[in-house]
């Protein structure tokens, strides 16, 4: 009996191992982004490889190397991407520095061939003179590059017929899909033979932030900030002149490049005084300062036609421009002053008031400044002696306020 039980246990273990192996094989196929190769529809429609990034999107691996002044990490992440960060810092008591570099590469999106790369670096400097002065500056530069899939939209494959023929008898891609009642250019032929691309984008971002902290005296502090930012970018879409859609089109109209460019610049400054002090049963907190900012945005877009070769898709190779360049520009300036005060006596009687004056170029020329103000008063009834420590009431407060609100956009 014991031998029979042992045999049955061994047989069950063997079946479990075979089942686990089978599941591993299925998972491996999914992780490689391959659909069942025995299914003709998917084999013909996708060539087994258009849709990538399957089960492996749910598995992450991370490698981290730590050092005395920084660390380096590399990991795979959803969508078959890599992420790396390098950080180095050091200095002494009065001045510290930090340097960081980063790289984030997404190889594939939902469709094969799409990608997004983000990389950049930054430098931080922190200077301190005792306990009364701090100067902090951070500058960073980031580049983002991306491109949409050359295979087009997911919908066109979802709507394709399973019996459509995309290869000829010699295994070569057909120019037109066969076996359907509707004439359609084979999208896989277009990818293999044309230089068409969609959504090719590159953006750059340069940002610098400076901060000043001065402890003037006990309870009085000055904080200043200055920020500068410059961004620019370009997005291109190109249709190869050899695309069959241009078969009956004049030579000076074949091919199309559509381009969008943008250039943004902004800066802002802020200076604030902060004061708080407690003397006896009196508490006072006051704030006063101002801020100023400016932003400028320029953008343009245009469409060019008449390209002779697919690999010569820069504007200088175009023959015609169908429409004028669309140009837009905007500039905004803002300035504001503010002051506020909060007073409390014995943590029972409360008073606060605030005033702000904002000016903006978005306002009409006849009235470019708008005032906003408010006043308020409160009473902490629970802090009266007859309610302190009451078993039922722990907080009872009366408050009233009145003022005007708004924004400058």
Short mmCIF file of C-alpha atoms in Angstrom, two decimals, residues 4-393:
data_model
loop_
_atom_site.label_atom_id
_atom_site.label_comp_id
_atom_site.label_asym_id
_atom_site.label_seq_id
_atom_site.Cartn_x
_atom_site.Cartn_y
_atom_site.Cartn_z
CA UNK A 4 1.20 2.32 -4.29
CA UNK A 5 0.69 5.60 -2.42
CA UNK A 6 4.26 6.58 -3.21
CA UNK A 7 3.68 5.86 -6.88
CA UNK A 8 0.46 7.89 -6.94
CA UNK A 9 2.26 10.83 -5.27
CA UNK A 10 5.07 10.61 -7.82
CA UNK A 11 2.55 10.56 -10.68
CA UNK A 12 0.76 13.64 -9.29
CA UNK A 13 4.08 15.44 -8.88
CA UNK A 14 5.03 14.60 -12.48
CA UNK A 15 1.71 15.94 -13.81
CA UNK A 16 2.11 19.12 -11.75
CA UNK A 17 5.62 19.60 -13.13
CA UNK A 18 4.37 19.09 -16.71
CA UNK A 19 1.55 21.59 -16.12
CA UNK A 20 3.99 24.14 -14.67
CA UNK A 21 6.33 23.65 -17.64
CA UNK A 22 3.47 24.17 -20.07
CA UNK A 23 2.44 27.40 -18.28
CA UNK A 24 6.06 28.58 -18.41
CA UNK A 25 6.19 27.95 -22.16
CA UNK A 26 2.98 29.94 -22.66
CA UNK A 27 4.29 32.77 -20.52
CA UNK A 28 7.56 32.77 -22.47
CA UNK A 29 5.71 33.11 -25.76
CA UNK A 30 3.65 35.98 -24.35
CA UNK A 31 6.73 37.68 -22.92
CA UNK A 32 8.34 37.64 -26.35
CA UNK A 33 5.34 39.57 -27.65
CA UNK A 34 4.35 36.76 -30.01
CA UNK A 35 0.79 35.61 -30.57
CA UNK A 36 -0.02 31.99 -31.37
CA UNK A 37 1.94 31.24 -34.58
CA UNK A 38 -0.55 28.54 -35.48
CA UNK A 39 -3.27 31.16 -35.98
CA UNK A 40 -3.08 32.23 -39.67
CA UNK A 41 -5.10 35.40 -39.09
CA UNK A 42 -2.71 36.92 -36.60
CA UNK A 43 0.31 35.58 -38.44
CA UNK A 44 -0.80 37.29 -41.66
CA UNK A 45 -2.17 40.43 -40.06
CA UNK A 46 0.74 41.26 -37.80
CA UNK A 47 3.60 39.23 -39.24
CA UNK A 48 3.86 38.02 -35.66
CA UNK A 49 5.51 41.20 -34.45
CA UNK A 50 3.47 44.40 -34.83
CA UNK A 51 2.04 44.27 -31.32
CA UNK A 52 4.88 44.16 -28.82
CA UNK A 53 5.22 44.40 -25.06
CA UNK A 54 3.09 41.63 -23.57
CA UNK A 55 3.37 39.97 -20.18
CA UNK A 56 6.88 41.34 -19.67
CA UNK A 57 5.32 44.75 -19.02
CA UNK A 58 4.36 43.50 -15.57
CA UNK A 59 7.83 42.43 -14.55
CA UNK A 60 10.44 44.89 -13.33
CA UNK A 61 14.10 44.36 -12.58
CA UNK A 62 16.25 46.89 -10.78
CA UNK A 63 19.99 47.20 -10.32
CA UNK A 64 21.37 49.80 -7.91
CA UNK A 65 25.00 50.67 -7.14
CA UNK A 66 25.55 52.92 -4.14
CA UNK A 67 28.65 54.97 -3.46
CA UNK A 68 29.77 57.33 -0.71
CA UNK A 69 28.61 60.43 -2.62
CA UNK A 70 25.94 59.14 -4.99
CA UNK A 71 24.24 56.20 -6.63
CA UNK A 72 23.54 54.72 -10.03
CA UNK A 73 20.43 52.73 -10.89
CA UNK A 74 19.26 50.87 -13.98
CA UNK A 75 15.92 49.18 -14.31
CA UNK A 76 13.52 47.84 -16.90
CA UNK A 77 10.01 49.23 -16.71
CA UNK A 78 6.58 48.80 -18.38
CA UNK A 79 6.64 49.08 -22.16
CA UNK A 80 10.18 47.68 -22.56
CA UNK A 81 12.06 50.73 -21.34
CA UNK A 82 15.19 51.51 -19.41
CA UNK A 83 15.68 54.07 -16.68
CA UNK A 84 19.06 55.21 -15.35
CA UNK A 85 20.00 57.87 -12.81
CA UNK A 86 23.44 59.09 -11.75
CA UNK A 87 23.72 61.42 -8.75
CA UNK A 88 26.90 62.85 -7.27
CA UNK A 89 26.95 65.22 -4.29
CA UNK A 90 29.56 66.64 -1.95
CA UNK A 91 31.01 69.77 -0.43
CA UNK A 92 31.63 71.12 3.04
CA UNK A 93 29.71 72.92 5.76
CA UNK A 94 29.42 76.25 3.95
CA UNK A 95 28.89 75.05 0.38
CA UNK A 96 27.40 71.90 -1.09
CA UNK A 97 26.90 70.72 -4.65
CA UNK A 98 24.82 68.10 -6.38
CA UNK A 99 25.07 66.79 -9.96
CA UNK A 100 22.48 64.49 -11.48
CA UNK A 101 22.10 62.82 -14.87
CA UNK A 102 19.07 60.82 -15.97
CA UNK A 103 17.99 58.73 -18.94
CA UNK A 104 14.57 57.20 -19.54
CA UNK A 105 14.11 55.25 -22.77
CA UNK A 106 10.81 53.64 -23.69
CA UNK A 107 11.53 51.35 -26.64
CA UNK A 108 7.98 50.55 -27.61
CA UNK A 109 4.54 51.90 -26.92
CA UNK A 110 1.28 50.15 -27.80
CA UNK A 111 2.34 49.81 -31.42
CA UNK A 112 5.69 48.57 -32.68
CA UNK A 113 8.15 51.31 -33.64
CA UNK A 114 6.80 54.01 -31.33
CA UNK A 115 9.15 55.28 -28.66
CA UNK A 116 9.88 58.04 -26.15
CA UNK A 117 13.30 59.04 -24.84
CA UNK A 118 13.81 61.52 -21.98
CA UNK A 119 17.29 62.48 -20.86
CA UNK A 120 18.95 65.40 -19.13
CA UNK A 121 20.94 66.63 -16.20
CA UNK A 122 21.06 69.20 -13.45
CA UNK A 123 23.37 71.06 -11.07
CA UNK A 124 22.50 72.31 -7.57
CA UNK A 125 24.67 74.70 -5.51
CA UNK A 126 23.86 75.51 -1.87
CA UNK A 127 25.89 78.18 -0.03
CA UNK A 128 25.34 79.04 3.64
CA UNK A 129 26.99 81.74 5.73
CA UNK A 130 26.38 80.72 9.31
CA UNK A 131 22.73 80.65 10.25
CA UNK A 132 21.71 83.98 8.69
CA UNK A 133 22.22 83.54 4.91
CA UNK A 134 21.47 80.85 2.35
CA UNK A 135 21.95 81.04 -1.43
CA UNK A 136 20.50 78.12 -3.40
CA UNK A 137 20.58 77.67 -7.18
CA UNK A 138 19.37 74.79 -9.33
CA UNK A 139 19.73 74.53 -13.10
CA UNK A 140 18.39 71.65 -15.20
CA UNK A 141 18.27 70.71 -18.87
CA UNK A 142 15.88 68.07 -20.25
CA UNK A 143 15.38 66.72 -23.77
CA UNK A 144 12.34 64.69 -24.83
CA UNK A 145 12.28 62.78 -28.12
CA UNK A 146 9.43 60.61 -29.37
CA UNK A 147 7.89 59.19 -32.52
CA UNK A 148 4.62 57.45 -33.33
CA UNK A 149 4.52 53.98 -34.87
CA UNK A 150 5.12 53.81 -38.66
CA UNK A 151 2.50 51.04 -38.76
CA UNK A 152 -0.30 53.55 -38.24
CA UNK A 153 -3.27 53.26 -35.94
CA UNK A 154 -4.33 50.17 -33.99
CA UNK A 155 -7.89 50.50 -35.33
CA UNK A 156 -6.97 49.67 -38.93
CA UNK A 157 -5.61 46.27 -37.84
CA UNK A 158 -8.54 45.57 -35.55
CA UNK A 159 -10.90 46.17 -38.49
CA UNK A 160 -8.88 44.09 -41.01
CA UNK A 161 -10.37 40.91 -42.47
CA UNK A 162 -8.78 37.61 -41.30
CA UNK A 163 -8.74 36.16 -44.82
CA UNK A 164 -6.94 39.12 -46.42
CA UNK A 165 -3.75 38.15 -48.29
CA UNK A 166 -0.70 40.34 -47.63
CA UNK A 167 2.01 38.06 -49.15
CA UNK A 168 2.36 36.73 -52.68
CA UNK A 169 3.16 33.11 -53.54
CA UNK A 170 6.87 33.82 -53.05
CA UNK A 171 6.43 35.20 -49.55
CA UNK A 172 6.98 38.82 -50.55
CA UNK A 173 4.77 41.62 -49.25
CA UNK A 174 2.00 42.62 -51.63
CA UNK A 175 1.54 46.30 -52.41
CA UNK A 176 -2.23 45.94 -52.17
CA UNK A 177 -4.12 43.60 -49.87
CA UNK A 178 -5.73 40.77 -51.86
CA UNK A 179 -8.91 38.80 -51.23
CA UNK A 180 -11.12 41.67 -50.08
CA UNK A 181 -13.85 43.63 -51.83
CA UNK A 182 -12.35 46.96 -50.73
CA UNK A 183 -9.06 48.07 -52.25
CA UNK A 184 -6.47 48.83 -49.55
CA UNK A 185 -2.74 49.45 -49.58
CA UNK A 186 -0.88 46.90 -47.50
CA UNK A 187 0.34 48.81 -44.39
CA UNK A 188 3.26 46.40 -43.95
CA UNK A 189 4.39 47.11 -47.53
CA UNK A 190 4.34 50.84 -46.76
CA UNK A 191 6.56 50.37 -43.72
CA UNK A 192 9.02 48.22 -45.67
CA UNK A 193 9.26 50.47 -48.74
CA UNK A 194 8.49 54.06 -47.70
CA UNK A 195 10.13 56.68 -45.46
CA UNK A 196 6.86 57.95 -44.03
CA UNK A 197 6.87 58.90 -40.34
CA UNK A 198 4.37 60.33 -37.88
CA UNK A 199 4.67 62.47 -34.77
CA UNK A 200 8.46 62.82 -34.76
CA UNK A 201 8.95 65.21 -31.84
CA UNK A 202 11.84 66.82 -29.99
CA UNK A 203 11.40 69.21 -27.05
CA UNK A 204 14.09 70.95 -24.98
CA UNK A 205 13.63 72.51 -21.54
CA UNK A 206 16.18 74.71 -19.73
CA UNK A 207 15.16 75.85 -16.23
CA UNK A 208 17.05 77.81 -13.59
CA UNK A 209 15.73 78.58 -10.09
CA UNK A 210 17.54 80.81 -7.59
CA UNK A 211 16.51 81.22 -3.95
CA UNK A 212 17.70 83.66 -1.28
CA UNK A 213 16.98 83.25 2.46
CA UNK A 214 18.13 85.93 4.94
CA UNK A 215 17.46 85.79 8.70
CA UNK A 216 17.56 89.52 9.42
CA UNK A 217 16.77 89.23 13.11
CA UNK A 218 14.82 87.01 15.47
CA UNK A 219 11.35 86.58 14.03
CA UNK A 220 12.11 88.49 10.80
CA UNK A 221 13.07 86.72 7.58
CA UNK A 222 13.50 87.71 3.94
CA UNK A 223 12.90 85.21 1.14
CA UNK A 224 13.64 85.91 -2.51
CA UNK A 225 13.14 83.77 -5.61
CA UNK A 226 14.05 84.17 -9.27
CA UNK A 227 13.08 81.63 -11.91
CA UNK A 228 14.00 81.47 -15.60
CA UNK A 229 12.71 78.96 -18.13
CA UNK A 230 13.18 78.43 -21.85
CA UNK A 231 11.47 75.67 -23.85
CA UNK A 232 11.37 74.96 -27.56
CA UNK A 233 10.17 72.08 -29.64
CA UNK A 234 9.31 70.74 -33.05
CA UNK A 235 6.91 68.06 -34.33
CA UNK A 236 7.06 66.66 -37.88
CA UNK A 237 4.81 64.42 -39.96
CA UNK A 238 6.01 63.25 -43.38
CA UNK A 239 4.36 61.28 -46.17
CA UNK A 240 6.72 59.68 -48.69
CA UNK A 241 6.26 60.89 -52.32
CA UNK A 242 6.31 57.22 -53.42
CA UNK A 243 3.13 56.55 -51.45
CA UNK A 244 0.49 55.08 -53.81
CA UNK A 245 -1.86 57.90 -52.82
CA UNK A 246 0.25 60.12 -55.10
CA UNK A 247 0.13 57.82 -58.17
CA UNK A 248 -1.91 60.34 -60.20
CA UNK A 249 -0.57 63.47 -58.50
CA UNK A 250 1.70 66.01 -60.26
CA UNK A 251 5.37 65.79 -59.28
CA UNK A 252 5.35 69.17 -57.50
CA UNK A 253 2.55 67.93 -55.20
CA UNK A 254 3.95 64.54 -54.23
CA UNK A 255 5.00 64.03 -50.65
CA UNK A 256 4.01 66.20 -47.70
CA UNK A 257 5.81 67.59 -44.68
CA UNK A 258 3.77 69.21 -41.92
CA UNK A 259 5.74 70.92 -39.17
CA UNK A 260 4.88 72.66 -35.91
CA UNK A 261 7.45 74.69 -33.98
CA UNK A 262 7.15 76.44 -30.63
CA UNK A 263 9.40 78.67 -28.56
CA UNK A 264 8.50 79.71 -25.00
CA UNK A 265 10.32 82.00 -22.58
CA UNK A 266 9.31 82.99 -19.07
CA UNK A 267 10.73 84.45 -15.89
CA UNK A 268 9.36 85.30 -12.47
CA UNK A 269 10.68 87.00 -9.36
CA UNK A 270 9.36 87.14 -5.81
CA UNK A 271 10.48 88.97 -2.66
CA UNK A 272 8.73 88.43 0.68
CA UNK A 273 9.24 89.55 4.29
CA UNK A 274 7.95 87.30 7.07
CA UNK A 275 7.61 88.42 10.69
CA UNK A 276 6.23 86.58 13.70
CA UNK A 277 6.62 87.37 17.39
CA UNK A 278 5.10 86.41 20.72
CA UNK A 279 5.12 88.82 23.66
CA UNK A 280 3.09 87.98 26.70
CA UNK A 281 -0.43 87.02 25.64
CA UNK A 282 -0.01 88.67 22.27
CA UNK A 283 0.91 86.91 19.02
CA UNK A 284 1.46 88.67 15.71
CA UNK A 285 2.29 87.27 12.27
CA UNK A 286 2.80 89.57 9.27
CA UNK A 287 3.74 89.11 5.64
CA UNK A 288 4.56 91.69 2.97
CA UNK A 289 6.15 91.58 -0.46
CA UNK A 290 5.69 91.52 -4.18
CA UNK A 291 6.16 89.41 -7.28
CA UNK A 292 6.64 90.03 -10.97
CA UNK A 293 6.56 87.73 -14.00
CA UNK A 294 6.65 87.71 -17.78
CA UNK A 295 5.98 85.00 -20.34
CA UNK A 296 6.32 84.96 -24.11
CA UNK A 297 5.09 82.27 -26.48
CA UNK A 298 5.74 81.95 -30.21
CA UNK A 299 4.49 79.15 -32.46
CA UNK A 300 4.30 78.48 -36.18
CA UNK A 301 3.05 75.71 -38.43
CA UNK A 302 3.24 75.05 -42.16
CA UNK A 303 2.75 72.36 -44.82
CA UNK A 304 5.16 71.71 -47.71
CA UNK A 305 4.75 69.53 -50.81
CA UNK A 306 6.76 68.42 -53.82
CA UNK A 307 9.48 66.10 -52.50
CA UNK A 308 11.43 63.95 -54.94
CA UNK A 309 12.80 61.33 -52.56
CA UNK A 310 11.54 59.95 -49.28
CA UNK A 311 14.88 60.32 -47.52
CA UNK A 312 15.10 64.02 -48.48
CA UNK A 313 12.31 65.43 -46.33
CA UNK A 314 13.76 68.70 -45.03
CA UNK A 315 11.96 71.96 -46.00
CA UNK A 316 14.69 72.99 -48.48
CA UNK A 317 13.82 69.99 -50.66
CA UNK A 318 10.15 70.96 -51.06
CA UNK A 319 8.83 72.40 -54.34
CA UNK A 320 5.65 74.12 -53.15
CA UNK A 321 3.93 75.50 -50.09
CA UNK A 322 0.17 75.12 -50.29
CA UNK A 323 -0.76 77.57 -47.51
CA UNK A 324 0.92 80.50 -45.79
CA UNK A 325 2.79 79.89 -42.55
CA UNK A 326 0.49 80.10 -39.56
CA UNK A 327 2.19 82.23 -36.88
CA UNK A 328 0.93 83.07 -33.40
CA UNK A 329 2.57 85.06 -30.63
CA UNK A 330 1.54 86.10 -27.14
CA UNK A 331 3.19 87.99 -24.31
CA UNK A 332 1.93 88.46 -20.76
CA UNK A 333 3.32 90.56 -17.92
CA UNK A 334 2.13 90.49 -14.32
CA UNK A 335 3.04 92.33 -11.13
CA UNK A 336 1.54 92.08 -7.67
CA UNK A 337 1.96 93.46 -4.16
CA UNK A 338 0.54 91.93 -1.02
CA UNK A 339 0.42 92.37 2.74
CA UNK A 340 -1.32 90.39 5.47
CA UNK A 341 -1.42 90.42 9.26
CA UNK A 342 -2.75 87.98 11.85
CA UNK A 343 -3.17 88.94 15.50
CA UNK A 344 -4.28 86.87 18.49
CA UNK A 345 -4.72 87.77 22.15
CA UNK A 346 -4.54 84.97 24.66
CA UNK A 347 -5.49 82.59 21.84
CA UNK A 348 -9.10 83.76 22.29
CA UNK A 349 -9.58 86.98 20.36
CA UNK A 350 -8.48 86.78 16.72
CA UNK A 351 -8.10 89.31 13.92
CA UNK A 352 -6.69 89.11 10.40
CA UNK A 353 -6.55 91.35 7.37
CA UNK A 354 -5.04 91.16 3.90
CA UNK A 355 -4.60 93.35 0.85
CA UNK A 356 -3.34 92.53 -2.62
CA UNK A 357 -2.88 94.69 -5.71
CA UNK A 358 -2.44 92.83 -9.00
CA UNK A 359 -1.61 94.25 -12.38
CA UNK A 360 -1.56 92.41 -15.68
CA UNK A 361 -1.18 93.13 -19.36
CA UNK A 362 -4.27 90.94 -19.82
CA UNK A 363 -6.36 93.69 -18.23
CA UNK A 364 -7.77 96.52 -20.30
CA UNK A 365 -5.55 99.56 -20.85
CA UNK A 366 -7.96 101.76 -18.90
CA UNK A 367 -7.66 99.66 -15.74
CA UNK A 368 -4.58 97.46 -15.51
CA UNK A 369 -4.61 96.99 -11.73
CA UNK A 370 -7.17 95.23 -9.55
CA UNK A 371 -7.28 95.39 -5.72
CA UNK A 372 -8.35 92.45 -3.56
CA UNK A 373 -8.82 92.72 0.21
CA UNK A 374 -10.33 90.93 3.17
CA UNK A 375 -10.83 91.33 6.94
CA UNK A 376 -11.85 88.80 9.52
CA UNK A 377 -12.37 88.30 13.23
CA UNK A 378 -12.77 85.23 15.39
CA UNK A 379 -13.44 84.10 18.93
CA UNK A 380 -12.12 80.85 20.43
CA UNK A 381 -14.89 80.26 22.97
CA UNK A 382 -13.43 76.91 24.00
CA UNK A 383 -10.37 78.72 25.43
CA UNK A 384 -12.42 80.54 28.07
CA UNK A 385 -11.80 79.20 31.56
CA UNK A 386 -15.36 77.93 32.00
CA UNK A 387 -15.02 75.64 28.91
CA UNK A 388 -11.43 74.45 29.25
CA UNK A 389 -11.32 70.70 29.76
CA UNK A 390 -15.08 70.36 29.22
CA UNK A 391 -16.14 66.73 28.82
CA UNK A 392 -18.43 67.45 25.86
CA UNK A 393 -17.04 70.51 24.07
#
